[in-house]
CSV table of C-alpha atoms in Angstrom, one decimal:
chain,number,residue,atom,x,y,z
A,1,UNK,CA,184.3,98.6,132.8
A,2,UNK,CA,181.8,101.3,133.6
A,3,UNK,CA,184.6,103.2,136.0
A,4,UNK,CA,186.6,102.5,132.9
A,5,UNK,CA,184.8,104.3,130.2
A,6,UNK,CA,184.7,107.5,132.6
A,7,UNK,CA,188.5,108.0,132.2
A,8,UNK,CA,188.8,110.3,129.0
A,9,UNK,CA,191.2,108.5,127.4
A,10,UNK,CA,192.0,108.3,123.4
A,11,UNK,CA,189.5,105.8,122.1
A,12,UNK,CA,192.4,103.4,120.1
A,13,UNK,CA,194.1,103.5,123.6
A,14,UNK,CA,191.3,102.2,125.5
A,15,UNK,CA,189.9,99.5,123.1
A,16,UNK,CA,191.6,96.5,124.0
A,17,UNK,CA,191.8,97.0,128.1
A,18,UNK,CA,188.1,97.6,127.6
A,19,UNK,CA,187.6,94.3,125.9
A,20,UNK,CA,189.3,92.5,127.8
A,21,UNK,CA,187.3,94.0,130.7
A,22,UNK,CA,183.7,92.8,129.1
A,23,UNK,CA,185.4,89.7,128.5
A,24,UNK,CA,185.8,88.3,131.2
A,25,UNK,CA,182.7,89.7,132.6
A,26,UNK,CA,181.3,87.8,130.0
A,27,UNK,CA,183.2,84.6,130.5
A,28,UNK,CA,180.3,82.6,131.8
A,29,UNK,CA,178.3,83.9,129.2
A,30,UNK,CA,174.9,81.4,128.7
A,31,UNK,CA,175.2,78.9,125.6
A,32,UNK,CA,171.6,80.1,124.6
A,33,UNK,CA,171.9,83.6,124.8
A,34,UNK,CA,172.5,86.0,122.5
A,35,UNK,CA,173.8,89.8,122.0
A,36,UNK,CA,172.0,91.9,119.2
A,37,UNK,CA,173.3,95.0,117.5
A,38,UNK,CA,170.9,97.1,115.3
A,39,UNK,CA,172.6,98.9,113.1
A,40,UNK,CA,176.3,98.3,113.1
A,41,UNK,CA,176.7,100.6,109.9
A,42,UNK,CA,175.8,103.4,112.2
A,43,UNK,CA,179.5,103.3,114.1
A,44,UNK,CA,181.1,101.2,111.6
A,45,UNK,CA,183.7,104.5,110.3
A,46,UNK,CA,184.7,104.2,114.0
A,47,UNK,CA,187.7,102.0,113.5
A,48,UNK,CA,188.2,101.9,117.8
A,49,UNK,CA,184.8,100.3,117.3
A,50,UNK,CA,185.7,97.7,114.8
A,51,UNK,CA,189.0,96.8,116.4
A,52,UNK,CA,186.6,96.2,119.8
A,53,UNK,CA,184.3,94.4,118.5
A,54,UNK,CA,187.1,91.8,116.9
A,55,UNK,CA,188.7,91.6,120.4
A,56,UNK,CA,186.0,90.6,122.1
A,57,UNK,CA,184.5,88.3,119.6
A,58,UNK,CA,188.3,86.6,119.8
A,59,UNK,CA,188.5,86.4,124.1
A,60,UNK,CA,184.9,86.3,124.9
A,61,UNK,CA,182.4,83.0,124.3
A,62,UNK,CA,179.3,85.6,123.2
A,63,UNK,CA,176.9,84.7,120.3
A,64,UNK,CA,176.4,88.0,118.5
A,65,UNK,CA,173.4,88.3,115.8
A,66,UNK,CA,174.5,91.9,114.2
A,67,UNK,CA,172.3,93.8,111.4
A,68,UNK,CA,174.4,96.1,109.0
A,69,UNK,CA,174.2,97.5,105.7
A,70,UNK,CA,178.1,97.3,105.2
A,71,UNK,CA,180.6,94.4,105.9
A,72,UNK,CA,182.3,95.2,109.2
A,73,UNK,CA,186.0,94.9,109.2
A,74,UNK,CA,185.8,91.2,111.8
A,75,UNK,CA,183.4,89.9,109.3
A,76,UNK,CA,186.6,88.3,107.8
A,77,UNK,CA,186.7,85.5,105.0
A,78,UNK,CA,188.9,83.5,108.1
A,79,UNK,CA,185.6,83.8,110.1
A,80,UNK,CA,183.1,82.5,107.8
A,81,UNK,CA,185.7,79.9,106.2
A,82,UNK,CA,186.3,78.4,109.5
A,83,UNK,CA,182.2,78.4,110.9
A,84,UNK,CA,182.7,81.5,113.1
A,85,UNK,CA,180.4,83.5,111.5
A,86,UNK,CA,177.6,83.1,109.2
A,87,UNK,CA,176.3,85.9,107.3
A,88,UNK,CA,172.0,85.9,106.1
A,89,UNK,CA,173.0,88.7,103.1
A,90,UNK,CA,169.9,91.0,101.4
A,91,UNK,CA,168.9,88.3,98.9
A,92,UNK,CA,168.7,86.2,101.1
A,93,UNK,CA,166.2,88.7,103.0
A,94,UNK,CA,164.0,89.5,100.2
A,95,UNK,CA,161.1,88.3,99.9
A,96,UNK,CA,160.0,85.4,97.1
A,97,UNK,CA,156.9,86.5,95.0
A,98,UNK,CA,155.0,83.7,97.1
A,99,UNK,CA,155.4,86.0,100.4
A,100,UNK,CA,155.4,89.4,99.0
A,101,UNK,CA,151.6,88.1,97.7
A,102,UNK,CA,150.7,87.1,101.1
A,103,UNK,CA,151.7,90.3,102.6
A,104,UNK,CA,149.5,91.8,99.7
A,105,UNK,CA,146.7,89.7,100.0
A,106,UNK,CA,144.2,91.6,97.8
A,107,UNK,CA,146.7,93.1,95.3
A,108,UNK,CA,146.5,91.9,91.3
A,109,UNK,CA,149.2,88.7,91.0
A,110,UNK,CA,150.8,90.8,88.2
A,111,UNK,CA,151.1,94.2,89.9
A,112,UNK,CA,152.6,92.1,93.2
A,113,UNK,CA,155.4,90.3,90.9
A,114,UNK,CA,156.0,93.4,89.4
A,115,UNK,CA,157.4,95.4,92.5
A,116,UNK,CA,158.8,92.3,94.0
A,117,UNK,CA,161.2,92.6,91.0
A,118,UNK,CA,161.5,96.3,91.3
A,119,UNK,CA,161.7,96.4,94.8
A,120,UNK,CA,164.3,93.8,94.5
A,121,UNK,CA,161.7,91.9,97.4
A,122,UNK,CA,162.7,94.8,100.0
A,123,UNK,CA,160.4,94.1,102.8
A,124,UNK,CA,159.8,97.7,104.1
A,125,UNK,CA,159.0,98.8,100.9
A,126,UNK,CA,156.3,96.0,100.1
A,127,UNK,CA,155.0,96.4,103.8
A,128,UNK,CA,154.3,100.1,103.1
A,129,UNK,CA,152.5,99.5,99.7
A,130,UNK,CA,150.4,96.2,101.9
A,131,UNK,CA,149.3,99.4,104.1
A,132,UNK,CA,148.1,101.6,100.8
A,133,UNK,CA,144.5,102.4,100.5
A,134,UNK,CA,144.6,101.5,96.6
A,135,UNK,CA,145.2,98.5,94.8
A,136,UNK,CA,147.1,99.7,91.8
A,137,UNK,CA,151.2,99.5,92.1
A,138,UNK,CA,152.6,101.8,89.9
A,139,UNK,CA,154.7,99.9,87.7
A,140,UNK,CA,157.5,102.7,87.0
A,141,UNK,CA,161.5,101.6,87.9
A,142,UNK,CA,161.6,101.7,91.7
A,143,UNK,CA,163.2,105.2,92.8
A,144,UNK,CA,162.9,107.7,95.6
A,145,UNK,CA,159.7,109.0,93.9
A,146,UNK,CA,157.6,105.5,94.1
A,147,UNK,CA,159.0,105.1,97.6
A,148,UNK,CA,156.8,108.6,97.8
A,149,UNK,CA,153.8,107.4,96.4
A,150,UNK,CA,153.6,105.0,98.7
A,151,UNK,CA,153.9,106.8,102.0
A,152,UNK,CA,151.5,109.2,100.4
A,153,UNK,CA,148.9,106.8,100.0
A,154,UNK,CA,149.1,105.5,103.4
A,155,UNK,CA,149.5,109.1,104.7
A,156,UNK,CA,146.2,110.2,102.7
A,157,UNK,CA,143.9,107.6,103.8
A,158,UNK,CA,144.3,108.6,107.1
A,159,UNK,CA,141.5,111.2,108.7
A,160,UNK,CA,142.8,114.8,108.8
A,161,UNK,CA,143.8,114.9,112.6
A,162,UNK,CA,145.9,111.7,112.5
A,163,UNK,CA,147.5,113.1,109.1
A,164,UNK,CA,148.2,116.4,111.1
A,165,UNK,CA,149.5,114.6,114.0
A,166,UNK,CA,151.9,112.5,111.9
A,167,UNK,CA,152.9,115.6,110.0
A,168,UNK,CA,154.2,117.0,113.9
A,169,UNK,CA,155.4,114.3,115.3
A,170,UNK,CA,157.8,113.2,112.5
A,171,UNK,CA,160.1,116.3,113.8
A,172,UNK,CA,161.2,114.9,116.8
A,173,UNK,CA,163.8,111.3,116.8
A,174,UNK,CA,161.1,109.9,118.7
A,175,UNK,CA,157.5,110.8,120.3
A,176,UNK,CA,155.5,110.3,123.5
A,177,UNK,CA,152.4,111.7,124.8
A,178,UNK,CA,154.2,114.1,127.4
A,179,UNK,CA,156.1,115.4,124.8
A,180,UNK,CA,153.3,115.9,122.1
A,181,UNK,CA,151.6,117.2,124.5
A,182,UNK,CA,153.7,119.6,126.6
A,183,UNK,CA,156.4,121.0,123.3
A,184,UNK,CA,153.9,120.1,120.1
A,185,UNK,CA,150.7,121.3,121.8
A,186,UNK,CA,148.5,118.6,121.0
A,187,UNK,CA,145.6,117.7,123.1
A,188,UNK,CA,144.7,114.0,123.8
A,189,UNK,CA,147.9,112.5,122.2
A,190,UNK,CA,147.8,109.5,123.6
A,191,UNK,CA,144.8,108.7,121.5
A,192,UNK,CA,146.7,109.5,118.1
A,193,UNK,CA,149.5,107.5,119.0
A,194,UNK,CA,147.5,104.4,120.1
A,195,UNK,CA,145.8,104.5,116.5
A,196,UNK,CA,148.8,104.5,114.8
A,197,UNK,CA,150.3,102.1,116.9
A,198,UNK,CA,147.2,99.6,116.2
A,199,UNK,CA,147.9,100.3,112.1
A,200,UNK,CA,151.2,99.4,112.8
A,201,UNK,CA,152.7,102.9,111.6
A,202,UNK,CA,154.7,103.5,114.9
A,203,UNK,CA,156.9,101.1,117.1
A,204,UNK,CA,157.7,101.2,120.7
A,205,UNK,CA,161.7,101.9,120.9
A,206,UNK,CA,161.2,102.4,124.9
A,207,UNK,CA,158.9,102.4,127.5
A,208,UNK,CA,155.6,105.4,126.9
A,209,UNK,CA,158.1,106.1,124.0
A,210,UNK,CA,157.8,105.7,119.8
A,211,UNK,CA,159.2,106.1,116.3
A,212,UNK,CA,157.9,105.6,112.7
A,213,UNK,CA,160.0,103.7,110.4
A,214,UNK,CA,162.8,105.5,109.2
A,215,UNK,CA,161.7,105.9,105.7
A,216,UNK,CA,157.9,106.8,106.7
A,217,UNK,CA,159.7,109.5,108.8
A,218,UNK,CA,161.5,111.3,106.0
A,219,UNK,CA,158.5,111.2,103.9
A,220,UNK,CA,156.4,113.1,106.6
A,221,UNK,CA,159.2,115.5,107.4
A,222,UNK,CA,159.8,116.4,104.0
A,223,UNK,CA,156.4,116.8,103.3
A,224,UNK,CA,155.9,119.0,106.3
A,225,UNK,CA,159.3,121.2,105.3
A,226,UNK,CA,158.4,121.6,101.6
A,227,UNK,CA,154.0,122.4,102.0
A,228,UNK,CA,154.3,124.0,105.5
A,229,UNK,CA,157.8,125.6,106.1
A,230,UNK,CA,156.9,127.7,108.5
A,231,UNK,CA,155.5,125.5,111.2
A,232,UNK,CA,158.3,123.0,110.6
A,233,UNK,CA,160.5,125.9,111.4
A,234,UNK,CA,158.7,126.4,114.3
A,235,UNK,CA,158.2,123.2,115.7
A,236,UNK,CA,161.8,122.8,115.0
A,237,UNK,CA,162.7,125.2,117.1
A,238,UNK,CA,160.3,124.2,119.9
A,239,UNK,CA,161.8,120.5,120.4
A,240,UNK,CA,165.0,122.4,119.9
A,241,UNK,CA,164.8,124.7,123.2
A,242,UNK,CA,162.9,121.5,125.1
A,243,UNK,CA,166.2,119.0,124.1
A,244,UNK,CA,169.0,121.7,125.3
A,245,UNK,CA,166.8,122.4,128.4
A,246,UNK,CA,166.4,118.3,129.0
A,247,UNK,CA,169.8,118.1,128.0
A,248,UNK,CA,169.1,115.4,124.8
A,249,UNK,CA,171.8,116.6,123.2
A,250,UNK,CA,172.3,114.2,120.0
A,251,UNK,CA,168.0,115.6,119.3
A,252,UNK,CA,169.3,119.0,119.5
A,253,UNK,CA,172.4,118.7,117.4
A,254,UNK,CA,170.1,116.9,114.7
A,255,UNK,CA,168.0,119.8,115.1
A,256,UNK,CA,170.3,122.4,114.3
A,257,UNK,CA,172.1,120.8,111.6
A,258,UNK,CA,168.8,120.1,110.2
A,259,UNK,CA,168.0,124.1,110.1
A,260,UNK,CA,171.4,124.7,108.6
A,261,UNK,CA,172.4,126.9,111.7
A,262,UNK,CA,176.3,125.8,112.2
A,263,UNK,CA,176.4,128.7,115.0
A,264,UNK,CA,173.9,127.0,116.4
A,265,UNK,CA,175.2,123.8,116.4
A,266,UNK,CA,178.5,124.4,117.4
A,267,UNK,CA,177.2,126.2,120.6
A,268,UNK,CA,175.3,123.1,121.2
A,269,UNK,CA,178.9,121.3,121.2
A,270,UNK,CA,179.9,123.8,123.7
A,271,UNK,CA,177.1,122.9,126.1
A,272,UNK,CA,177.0,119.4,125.5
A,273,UNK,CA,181.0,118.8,126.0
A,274,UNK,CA,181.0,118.2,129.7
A,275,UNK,CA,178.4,114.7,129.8
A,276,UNK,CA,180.0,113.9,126.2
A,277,UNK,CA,183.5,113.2,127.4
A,278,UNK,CA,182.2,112.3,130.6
A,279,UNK,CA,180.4,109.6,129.0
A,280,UNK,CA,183.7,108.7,126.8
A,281,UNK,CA,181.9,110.0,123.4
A,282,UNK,CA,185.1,111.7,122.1
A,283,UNK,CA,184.3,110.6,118.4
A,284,UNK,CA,180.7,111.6,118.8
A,285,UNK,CA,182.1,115.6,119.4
A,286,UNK,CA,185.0,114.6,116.9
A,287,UNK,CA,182.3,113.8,114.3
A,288,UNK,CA,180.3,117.2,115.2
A,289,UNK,CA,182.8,119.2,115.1
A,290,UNK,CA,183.9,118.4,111.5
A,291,UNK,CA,180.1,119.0,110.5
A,292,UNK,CA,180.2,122.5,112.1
A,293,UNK,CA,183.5,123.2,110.0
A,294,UNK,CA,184.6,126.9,110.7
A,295,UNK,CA,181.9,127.6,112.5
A,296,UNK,CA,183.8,126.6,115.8
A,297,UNK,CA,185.8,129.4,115.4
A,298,UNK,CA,183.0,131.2,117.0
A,299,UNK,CA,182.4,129.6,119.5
A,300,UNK,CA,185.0,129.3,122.5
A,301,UNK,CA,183.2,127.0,124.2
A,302,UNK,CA,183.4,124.6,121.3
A,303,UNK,CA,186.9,125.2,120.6
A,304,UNK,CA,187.6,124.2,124.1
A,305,UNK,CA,186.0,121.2,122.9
């Protein structure tokens, strides 16, 4: 299958020799195993994607546990109706006032209830407010702007170098030492990141590697972007020469489209075509291309693309 996905082929031609390929690969698949995707709704526009994923859930004997904010096209009525699938949905998720009030131990009872209903009992949103320095919830309709309050009081209890170091490191996808310490220019990283770590305000996504939570990561970028645009230019364009040079191409793309420079990011196309379709990513250049619109045009090497 790997040999397989080296052949630039169209992606709809290649989906059902390729399942069939995992499949029976897979065909002595263990009964208590399981195969977790984070994030379906991320590729779920792909329909080459969708149609795999049906084939191989019909030939192969794989239990799948799949998190999505949208239905996938396999998640059919047929499947649930006959057992083959079983689908936990957001209510189901959200939290009862009973846990929210654990997880807020220390809260007022009435200000907990309160943005349980508000929030609708979205965990990452009551986690965030457990890590607060104040006890107060505002009580206003929940909107991007209590999201905000939020991060800012976790952000402002934090001592001024951790805040600055949060501030820097929510530019890049994800952070390590060597890189906040070689491209952001801070000294004793590993330090910073442990602390947050220990707070629980970054996770590992790989080995010596980390992210904040997606939310917490917008706040601190935007905050960055909209009190300090200068430096967030400039560390922008720091990580952005680092990922071409390392080749991290999807980092760079996000980069540039970030800054708004479509000359930019359709030269980054240009140099990132080659391991693209050698990798098979034909939609991901697809996909880029339409972002960069017109500005192709200027670019031969992304044309070529």
């Amino acid at each position: 299958m790997r040999q397989r996905l080296h052949v630039a082929e169209a992606p709809e031609k290649a989906v059902r020799p390729l399942a069939e390929l995992l499949a029976e690969d897979l065909a002595d698949w263990p009964e208590d195993a399981w195969l977790v995707i984070d994030d379906y709704h991320l590729v779920i526009d792909s329909a080459p994607v969708e149609e795999f994923m049906d084939w191989l859930l019909t030939l192969a004997p794989v239990r799948v546990l799949v998190t999505t904010r949208r239905r996938p096209a396999w998640a059919s009525a047929r499947r649930v109706l006959s057992g083959e699938l079983f689908e936990i949905s957001k209510e189901q998720l959200a939290m009862t006032n009973e846990e929210a009030a654990r997880v807020l131990d220390g809260k007022p009872g009435d200000a907990v209830r309160t943005l349980v209903t508000q929030a609708q009992g979205w965990p990452a949103l009551i986690g965030l407010a457990a890590l607060s320095v104040t006890a107060e919830i505002p009580t206003e309709r929940l909107s991007d702007g209590l999201f905000r309050y939020f991060a800012e009081e976790v952000f402002r209890r934090e001592p001024p170098e951790l805040q600055r170091f949060m501030l820097t490191a929510s530019i890049p996808q994800a952070i390590s030492a060597g890189l906040a310490h070689e491209v952001l220019e801070i000294g004793d990283p590993q330090t910073l990141i442990d602390e947050l770590l220990d707070e629980g305000l970054l996770q590992n996504s790989r080995p010596d590697e980390y992210v904040f939570h997606p939310l917490l990561r917008d706040f601190l970028r935007r905050k960055l972007e909209q009190e300090e645009p200068d430096t967030a230019r400039t560390l922008g364009e720091r990580l952005l020469d680092h990922a071409r040079a390392t080749a991290l191409w999807d980092e760079a793309f996000g980069l540039a489209m970030r800054s708004a420079d479509l000359d930019l990011a359709a030269e980054i196309i240009g140099d990132a075509a080659d391991s693209l379709l050698a990798a098979g990513r034909v939609e991901t250049i697809e996909k880029w291309l339409a972002d960069c619109g017109r500005a192709i045009i200027r670019r031969p090497t992304a044309m070529l693309a």
